[in-house]
Amino acid sequence: MLFDTTHIAIDELKAAESRERNIGLMVARLDKIHPVVSGNKLFKLHYFLEEALLHNKPVVTFGGAYSNHLAATAYACREAGLPCTGIVRGEAPARLSPTLQGCIQDGMKLIFISREEYGRMSANMNGSADSYREAIEVNSLIIPEGGYHPLGARGASLITDLTAKAGADYIITAVGTATTLAGILLKASPHQQVIAIPVLKNFTDIHERLLYLNGQMDYKNLHIWNEYHFGGYAKKTPELIQFMNELYSQFGLPTDFVYTAKMLFAVMDKIKNNYFPPGCRILCLHTGGLQGNQSLPGGSLIF
Ligand SMILES: *Cc1c(COP(=O)(O)O)cnc(C)c1O
């Protein structure tokens, strides 16, 4: 690992709703590992970076203008001394997002391509470098968008090892590409229930994704909660923003509006509705992503 991950903080969230029900509500603070390469992204990158370093290959990856994955890759490559290129969805804007500015500062070369072309590329992302040949060096190591690849899942599985000390009955994560979820499922024990909260609307292919990532799709301990996407990817409501501010003022816990806020909102909602049995221990993964809050209008958040 490029960063110290041996002491992941596991904070207890002392919410009235969980305490009343004698539920241990814990948050694994992967966000604290590093402000940019935070959370799950570092883990998903782990084996890719190892491979790139071993064979001294430049790295190429993909993402949108606010992508946590691009930000993490840029920073991690800088730390590892690897050249890297980010292929960005959409034409270059007049003013770059704070995320992309950070990527450039970290030495990432950016190539902007149209949404149509990007769509074609990402559809073929697991293939050889052929489809990106014009944009990148032949010898590059290609990391699919969001680390969506069996190697990414293997990296994410390290999260389960490093948080095993929490003794959780439930492990809960937000889902984007499902790579982190796949990693958790690789190492969770059969009696641990794994709860997935998609942050996209109409996200119906989680099982197919798991089959690609892990070679297995029927996990008896997997539960998917599809009703907490708040309108879709990166969509938000005033209620969600208010919830984030409450989490911060009550517990000092910062969240991001795309992933972790929706996940924790879902968990609190299910606790209130007595989904969880009294006495159980819940481990929520704070998968990071705080840099993405820079896309919110100024003053939305109190942190
Ligand atoms: C990318 C991301 C996720 C989703 O992870 P997947 O492995 O793509 O499902 C969750 N939380 C945060 C903060 C992220 O940046």
Coordinates of C-alpha atoms and ligand atoms in Angstrom, one line a residue:
M1 CA 0.0 0.0 0.0
L2 CA 1.2 3.5 -0.8
F3 CA -0.4 4.8 2.3
D4 CA -0.7 3.5 5.8
T5 CA -3.9 1.5 6.0
T6 CA -3.0 -0.6 9.1
H7 CA -4.9 1.6 11.6
I8 CA -8.2 2.3 10.0
A9 CA -10.3 4.2 12.5
I10 CA -13.7 2.6 13.4
D11 CA -15.8 5.2 15.0
E12 CA -19.0 4.5 16.8
L13 CA -21.9 6.7 15.8
K14 CA -23.8 7.3 19.0
A15 CA -27.1 8.1 17.5
A16 CA -30.2 8.0 19.7
E17 CA -32.0 5.7 17.2
S18 CA -29.3 3.0 17.4
R19 CA -28.6 3.3 21.2
E20 CA -32.3 2.9 22.0
R21 CA -32.3 -0.4 20.1
N22 CA -29.0 -1.5 21.5
I23 CA -27.4 -1.5 18.1
G24 CA -23.7 -0.9 17.6
L25 CA -23.5 1.5 14.8
M26 CA -19.9 1.9 13.5
V27 CA -18.3 3.7 10.7
A28 CA -15.0 2.6 9.1
R29 CA -13.3 5.8 8.3
L30 CA -11.6 5.0 5.1
D31 CA -12.0 8.7 4.3
K32 CA -9.3 9.4 6.8
I33 CA -6.5 7.5 5.1
H34 CA -5.8 10.5 2.9
P35 CA -7.8 13.6 1.8
V36 CA -7.5 12.9 -2.0
V37 CA -6.7 9.2 -2.3
S38 CA -9.3 8.4 0.2
G39 CA -11.7 5.6 0.8
N40 CA -12.3 2.7 -1.4
K41 CA -10.4 4.2 -4.4
L42 CA -7.0 3.5 -2.9
F43 CA -7.9 -0.1 -2.4
K44 CA -9.3 -0.6 -5.8
L45 CA -6.1 0.8 -7.3
H46 CA -3.8 -1.3 -5.2
Y47 CA -3.1 -4.2 -7.5
F48 CA -3.1 -2.1 -10.7
L49 CA -0.4 0.2 -9.2
E50 CA 1.6 -2.8 -8.1
E51 CA 1.5 -4.1 -11.6
A52 CA 2.3 -0.8 -13.2
L53 CA 5.3 -0.4 -10.8
L54 CA 6.5 -3.9 -11.4
H55 CA 6.6 -3.4 -15.2
N56 CA 7.2 0.3 -15.1
K57 CA 4.1 1.1 -17.2
P58 CA 2.4 4.4 -17.5
V59 CA -1.2 4.4 -16.2
V60 CA -4.3 5.4 -18.2
T61 CA -7.7 5.7 -16.7
F62 CA -11.1 7.2 -17.2
G63 CA -13.7 9.4 -15.5
G64 CA -15.9 12.4 -15.4
A65 CA -15.2 16.0 -14.3
Y66 CA -15.9 15.3 -10.6
S67 CA -14.5 11.7 -10.5
N68 CA -13.1 10.6 -7.2
H69 CA -11.4 7.8 -9.1
L70 CA -9.5 10.2 -11.4
A71 CA -8.5 12.3 -8.4
A72 CA -7.3 9.3 -6.5
T73 CA -5.4 7.8 -9.5
A74 CA -3.6 11.1 -10.2
Y75 CA -2.5 11.5 -6.7
A76 CA -1.5 7.9 -6.2
C77 CA 0.5 7.9 -9.4
R78 CA 2.3 11.0 -8.3
E79 CA 3.2 9.3 -5.1
A80 CA 4.3 6.1 -6.9
G81 CA 6.3 8.1 -9.5
L82 CA 4.2 6.7 -12.4
P83 CA 3.2 8.9 -15.4
C84 CA -0.5 8.9 -15.9
T85 CA -3.2 10.0 -18.3
G86 CA -6.9 10.6 -17.5
I87 CA -9.4 10.3 -20.3
V88 CA -12.2 12.7 -19.4
R89 CA -15.8 12.4 -20.5
G90 CA -17.0 15.5 -22.3
E91 CA -15.4 18.3 -24.2
A92 CA -12.9 20.4 -22.3
P93 CA -14.9 23.2 -20.4
A94 CA -13.8 26.8 -20.4
R95 CA -13.1 26.4 -16.7
L96 CA -11.9 23.1 -15.3
S97 CA -13.6 21.6 -12.2
P98 CA -11.7 21.6 -9.0
T99 CA -11.2 17.9 -9.3
L100 CA -9.6 18.2 -12.7
Q101 CA -7.5 21.1 -11.6
G102 CA -6.2 18.8 -8.8
C103 CA -5.5 16.0 -11.3
I104 CA -3.4 18.4 -13.4
Q105 CA -1.5 19.6 -10.3
D106 CA -0.7 16.0 -9.5
G107 CA 0.8 15.6 -12.9
M108 CA -2.0 13.8 -14.7
K109 CA -2.3 14.4 -18.4
L110 CA -5.9 15.0 -19.4
I111 CA -7.5 14.1 -22.7
F112 CA -11.1 15.2 -23.3
I113 CA -13.3 13.2 -25.5
S114 CA -16.9 13.6 -26.5
R115 CA -19.6 11.8 -24.5
E116 CA -20.4 9.6 -27.5
E117 CA -16.8 8.4 -28.0
Y118 CA -16.4 8.0 -24.3
G119 CA -19.5 5.8 -24.2
R120 CA -18.0 3.6 -26.9
M121 CA -14.7 3.4 -25.1
S122 CA -16.2 2.5 -21.7
A123 CA -18.4 -0.1 -23.3
N124 CA -15.2 -1.8 -24.4
M125 CA -13.2 -1.0 -21.4
N126 CA -12.2 -4.4 -20.3
G127 CA -10.7 -5.2 -23.7
S128 CA -7.2 -4.6 -25.0
A129 CA -5.7 -1.2 -25.5
D130 CA -6.8 -1.3 -29.2
S131 CA -9.7 1.1 -28.8
Y132 CA -7.7 3.8 -27.1
R133 CA -4.6 3.5 -29.2
E134 CA -4.7 7.0 -30.6
A135 CA -4.8 8.5 -27.2
I136 CA -2.2 6.6 -25.2
E137 CA 1.1 4.9 -25.2
V138 CA 1.1 1.3 -26.4
N139 CA 2.7 -0.1 -23.3
S140 CA 0.2 1.6 -20.8
L141 CA -1.6 -0.1 -18.0
I142 CA -5.3 0.6 -18.4
I143 CA -7.4 0.9 -15.3
P144 CA -11.1 0.8 -16.2
E145 CA -13.3 3.6 -15.0
G146 CA -13.8 3.2 -11.2
G147 CA -11.5 0.3 -11.1
Y148 CA -14.3 -1.9 -12.4
H149 CA -12.3 -5.1 -13.0
P150 CA -11.6 -8.3 -11.0
L151 CA -8.2 -6.8 -9.9
G152 CA -10.1 -3.8 -8.5
A153 CA -12.4 -6.1 -6.5
R154 CA -9.4 -8.0 -5.2
G155 CA -7.9 -4.7 -4.0
A156 CA -11.2 -3.8 -2.4
S157 CA -11.3 -7.1 -0.5
L158 CA -8.5 -5.8 1.6
I159 CA -11.0 -3.5 3.2
T160 CA -12.8 -6.5 4.7
D161 CA -9.5 -7.8 6.2
L162 CA -8.6 -4.4 7.7
T163 CA -12.0 -3.9 9.3
A164 CA -12.5 -7.4 10.5
K165 CA -11.7 -6.2 14.1
A166 CA -15.1 -4.5 14.2
G167 CA -16.8 -7.9 14.5
A168 CA -19.7 -6.7 12.3
D169 CA -22.9 -8.6 11.7
Y170 CA -23.7 -6.3 8.8
I171 CA -21.3 -4.6 6.4
I172 CA -22.8 -1.8 4.5
T173 CA -21.5 0.1 1.4
A174 CA -22.7 2.5 -1.2
V175 CA -22.5 1.1 -4.8
G176 CA -21.3 2.8 -8.0
T177 CA -19.7 0.2 -10.2
A178 CA -20.1 -2.6 -7.6
T179 CA -16.4 -3.3 -7.5
T180 CA -16.1 -2.4 -3.8
L181 CA -19.1 -4.5 -3.0
A182 CA -17.6 -7.5 -4.9
G183 CA -14.4 -7.1 -2.9
I184 CA -16.4 -7.1 0.4
L185 CA -18.2 -10.2 -0.7
L186 CA -15.0 -12.0 -1.5
K187 CA -13.9 -11.9 2.1
A188 CA -17.0 -11.4 4.3
S189 CA -17.8 -14.5 6.2
P190 CA -21.1 -16.3 5.4
H191 CA -22.8 -15.2 8.6
Q192 CA -22.0 -11.5 7.9
Q193 CA -24.8 -9.8 6.0
V194 CA -23.6 -7.5 3.2
I195 CA -25.9 -4.6 2.3
A196 CA -25.5 -2.7 -1.0
I197 CA -27.0 0.7 -1.5
P198 CA -26.9 1.7 -5.2
V199 CA -26.6 5.4 -5.8
L200 CA -27.9 5.1 -9.3
K201 CA -31.5 4.8 -10.4
N202 CA -32.6 1.6 -12.1
F203 CA -29.4 -0.2 -11.2
T204 CA -30.5 -3.7 -12.0
D205 CA -27.4 -5.5 -13.1
I206 CA -25.5 -5.9 -9.8
H207 CA -25.5 -9.7 -10.0
E208 CA -24.1 -9.7 -13.6
R209 CA -21.4 -7.3 -12.4
L210 CA -20.6 -9.6 -9.5
L211 CA -20.3 -12.5 -11.9
Y212 CA -17.8 -10.5 -14.0
L213 CA -15.8 -9.3 -11.0
N214 CA -15.8 -12.3 -8.8
G215 CA -16.9 -15.2 -11.0
Q216 CA -19.9 -15.7 -8.8
M217 CA -23.3 -14.0 -8.5
D218 CA -25.5 -15.7 -6.0
Y219 CA -24.5 -14.6 -2.6
K220 CA -27.0 -15.6 0.1
N221 CA -25.8 -12.9 2.4
L222 CA -26.2 -10.1 -0.1
H223 CA -29.1 -7.6 0.3
I224 CA -29.7 -4.7 -2.1
W225 CA -31.6 -1.6 -1.1
N226 CA -32.6 0.1 -4.3
E227 CA -34.7 2.9 -2.9
Y228 CA -32.1 5.4 -1.7
H229 CA -30.7 6.9 -4.9
F230 CA -32.4 10.3 -4.3
G231 CA -33.3 10.6 -8.0
G232 CA -30.1 9.1 -9.5
Y233 CA -26.4 9.5 -9.7
A234 CA -25.1 12.7 -8.1
K235 CA -28.7 13.9 -7.7
K236 CA -29.6 15.4 -4.3
T237 CA -32.5 16.9 -2.4
P238 CA -32.6 19.5 0.3
E239 CA -33.4 16.7 2.8
L240 CA -30.1 14.9 1.9
I241 CA -28.1 18.1 2.3
Q242 CA -29.8 18.8 5.7
F243 CA -29.0 15.2 6.7
M244 CA -25.4 15.7 5.9
N245 CA -25.2 18.9 8.0
E246 CA -26.9 17.1 10.9
L247 CA -24.4 14.2 10.7
Y248 CA -21.7 16.7 10.9
S249 CA -23.1 18.9 13.7
Q250 CA -24.1 15.8 15.9
F251 CA -21.2 13.5 15.3
G252 CA -18.5 15.5 13.5
L253 CA -18.9 13.1 10.6
P254 CA -18.3 14.6 7.1
T255 CA -20.0 12.7 4.2
D256 CA -20.1 13.2 0.5
F257 CA -23.5 13.8 -1.2
V258 CA -23.0 11.2 -4.0
Y259 CA -22.3 8.1 -2.0
T260 CA -21.8 8.1 1.7
A261 CA -24.6 10.4 2.6
K262 CA -27.1 8.3 0.8
M263 CA -25.7 5.2 2.4
L264 CA -26.0 6.6 5.9
F265 CA -29.4 8.0 5.2
A266 CA -30.5 4.5 4.2
V267 CA -29.0 3.0 7.3
M268 CA -30.6 5.5 9.7
D269 CA -34.0 5.0 7.9
K270 CA -33.8 1.2 8.3
I271 CA -32.8 1.5 11.9
K272 CA -35.8 3.7 12.6
N273 CA -38.0 1.1 10.8
N274 CA -36.6 -1.7 13.0
Y275 CA -35.0 -3.6 10.1
F276 CA -32.0 -4.5 12.3
P277 CA -32.4 -6.8 15.3
P278 CA -31.5 -5.4 18.7
G279 CA -28.0 -6.2 19.8
C280 CA -26.5 -6.4 16.3
R281 CA -23.3 -4.6 15.1
I282 CA -23.4 -2.6 11.9
L283 CA -20.3 -1.5 10.1
C284 CA -20.9 1.3 7.5
L285 CA -18.0 1.9 5.2
H286 CA -17.1 5.5 4.8
T287 CA -15.7 5.1 1.3
G288 CA -14.4 8.7 1.1
G289 CA -15.3 10.9 -1.8
L290 CA -15.3 14.2 0.1
Q291 CA -13.5 16.1 -2.6
G292 CA -16.7 15.6 -4.7
N293 CA -18.5 18.1 -2.5
Q294 CA -16.6 20.8 -4.2
S295 CA -19.3 20.6 -6.9
L296 CA -22.0 21.8 -4.5
P297 CA -23.0 25.5 -4.4
G298 CA -20.9 27.3 -1.8
G299 CA -22.6 27.5 1.6
S300 CA -24.6 24.3 1.2
L301 CA -22.6 22.5 3.8
I302 CA -21.4 23.5 7.2
F303 CA -18.2 21.6 6.8
Ligands
LIG1 C1 -16.5 5.3 -6.2 C2 -17.1 5.4 -4.8 C3 -18.0 4.5 -4.4 C4 -18.5 3.3 -5.2 O1 -17.6 2.3 -5.3 P1 -17.8 1.2 -6.4 O2 -16.7 0.3 -6.2 O3 -17.7 1.9 -7.8 O4 -19.1 0.6 -6.3 C5 -18.6 4.6 -3.1 N1 -18.2 5.6 -2.3 C6 -17.4 6.6 -2.7 C7 -17.1 7.7 -1.9 C8 -16.8 6.5 -4.0 O5 -16.0 7.5 -4.4

